[in-house]
Structures are given as structure tokens and as C-alpha cells.
């Protein structure tokens, strides 16, 4: 359970960081912004996938 919890914490930090960077980048008018948002979208997806095993393990412990 400790390893799954650590993966979930790291994934949550990744999600928070990507949203924070997207907000900061949003204030600047940069060319090719769509590529940055696609990249951060992939990082967000990986973050959510990293949180999934935590909830699966938590569900299994409740049974």
C-alpha cells in the first residue's frame, strides 16, 4: 500500500504542477501554444493514470 500511495502522491504533484505551468504560460502570447497544451494534456493523463492504482488498492482493502 505504501508504494501505491507514493505513486498517487507523485501523480497528484504532477497534475498540480502541469496545471500551474499552464496557467503561467497562458499569460504569455507564445507561438505554437497548441503543442504545449497537448504535451501538458499527456502529462495530466499520466498523472490520473498514476492515481488509479491507489483507488483500486483502496477498494480492494475495503472488501
PDB file of C-alpha atoms in Angstrom:
ATOM      1  CA  UNK A   1       0.000   0.000   0.000  1.00  0.00           C
ATOM      2  CA  UNK A   2       2.901   2.358   0.694  1.00  0.00           C
ATOM      3  CA  UNK A   3       4.248   2.128  -2.851  1.00  0.00           C
ATOM      4  CA  UNK A   4       0.810   2.710  -4.369  1.00  0.00           C
ATOM      5  CA  UNK A   5       0.285   5.710  -2.102  1.00  0.00           C
ATOM      6  CA  UNK A   6       3.668   7.146  -3.100  1.00  0.00           C
ATOM      7  CA  UNK A   7       2.803   6.754  -6.792  1.00  0.00           C
ATOM      8  CA  UNK A   8      -0.512   8.529  -6.168  1.00  0.00           C
ATOM      9  CA  UNK A   9       1.213  11.415  -4.366  1.00  0.00           C
ATOM     10  CA  UNK A  10       3.758  11.828  -7.160  1.00  0.00           C
ATOM     11  CA  UNK A  11       0.968  11.706  -9.747  1.00  0.00           C
ATOM     12  CA  UNK A  12      -1.026  14.324  -7.884  1.00  0.00           C
ATOM     13  CA  UNK A  13       2.041  16.591  -7.735  1.00  0.00           C
ATOM     14  CA  UNK A  14       2.467  16.112 -11.497  1.00  0.00           C
ATOM     15  CA  UNK A  15      -1.142  17.127 -12.132  1.00  0.00           C
ATOM     16  CA  UNK A  16      -0.909  20.208  -9.914  1.00  0.00           C
ATOM     17  CA  UNK A  17       2.390  21.248 -11.488  1.00  0.00           C
ATOM     18  CA  UNK A  18       1.105  20.918 -15.040  1.00  0.00           C
ATOM     19  CA  UNK A  19      -1.999  22.991 -14.276  1.00  0.00           C
ATOM     20  CA  UNK A  20       0.164  25.629 -12.591  1.00  0.00           C
ATOM     21  CA  UNK A  21       2.541  25.799 -15.576  1.00  0.00           C
ATOM     22  CA  UNK A  22      -0.412  26.001 -17.980  1.00  0.00           C
ATOM     23  CA  UNK A  23      -1.749  28.985 -16.052  1.00  0.00           C
ATOM     24  CA  UNK A  24       1.651  30.707 -16.121  1.00  0.00           C
ATOM     25  CA  UNK A  25       2.120  30.010 -19.850  1.00  0.00           C
ATOM     26  CA  UNK A  26      -1.408  31.258 -20.532  1.00  0.00           C
ATOM     27  CA  UNK A  27      -0.322  34.773 -19.597  1.00  0.00           C
ATOM     28  CA  UNK A  28       2.239  34.833 -22.407  1.00  0.00           C
ATOM     29  CA  UNK A  29       1.463  35.002 -26.099  1.00  0.00           C
ATOM     30  CA  UNK A  30       3.631  32.211 -27.404  1.00  0.00           C
ATOM     31  CA  UNK A  31       3.560  30.744 -30.870  1.00  0.00           C
ATOM     32  CA  UNK A  32       2.607  27.066 -31.178  1.00  0.00           C
ATOM     33  CA  UNK A  33       0.728  27.048 -27.863  1.00  0.00           C
ATOM     34  CA  UNK A  34      -1.319  24.052 -29.012  1.00  0.00           C
ATOM     35  CA  UNK A  35       1.762  21.827 -28.819  1.00  0.00           C
ATOM     36  CA  UNK A  36       2.411  22.868 -25.231  1.00  0.00           C
ATOM     37  CA  UNK A  37      -1.172  22.183 -24.241  1.00  0.00           C
ATOM     38  CA  UNK A  38      -1.060  18.780 -25.919  1.00  0.00           C
ATOM     39  CA  UNK A  39       2.139  17.963 -24.045  1.00  0.00           C
ATOM     40  CA  UNK A  40       0.632  19.039 -20.731  1.00  0.00           C
ATOM     41  CA  UNK A  41      -2.533  17.116 -21.570  1.00  0.00           C
ATOM     42  CA  UNK A  42      -0.458  13.957 -21.899  1.00  0.00           C
ATOM     43  CA  UNK A  43       1.236  14.690 -18.558  1.00  0.00           C
ATOM     44  CA  UNK A  44      -2.167  15.211 -16.923  1.00  0.00           C
ATOM     45  CA  UNK A  45      -3.396  11.924 -18.331  1.00  0.00           C
ATOM     46  CA  UNK A  46      -0.325  10.137 -16.953  1.00  0.00           C
ATOM     47  CA  UNK A  47      -0.977  11.767 -13.594  1.00  0.00           C
ATOM     48  CA  UNK A  48      -4.543  10.492 -13.476  1.00  0.00           C
ATOM     49  CA  UNK A  49      -3.438   7.037 -14.573  1.00  0.00           C
ATOM     50  CA  UNK A  50      -0.943   7.093 -11.693  1.00  0.00           C
ATOM     51  CA  UNK A  51      -3.703   7.841  -9.177  1.00  0.00           C
ATOM     52  CA  UNK A  52      -5.887   4.985 -10.434  1.00  0.00           C
ATOM     53  CA  UNK A  53      -3.928   2.121  -8.744  1.00  0.00           C
ATOM     54  CA  UNK A  54      -4.329   3.854  -5.377  1.00  0.00           C
ATOM     55  CA  UNK A  55      -8.103   3.795  -5.627  1.00  0.00           C
ATOM     56  CA  UNK A  56      -8.107   0.227  -6.905  1.00  0.00           C
ATOM     57  CA  UNK A  57      -5.982  -0.881  -3.930  1.00  0.00           C
ATOM     58  CA  UNK A  58      -8.176   1.115  -1.553  1.00  0.00           C
ATOM     59  CA  UNK A  59     -11.283  -0.549  -2.972  1.00  0.00           C
ATOM     60  CA  UNK A  60      -9.718  -3.991  -2.558  1.00  0.00           C
ATOM     61  CA  UNK A  61      -8.872  -3.278   1.092  1.00  0.00           C
ATOM     62  CA  UNK A  62     -12.462  -2.282   1.826  1.00  0.00           C
ATOM     63  CA  UNK A  63     -13.806  -5.659   0.671  1.00  0.00           C
TER      64      UNK A  63
END
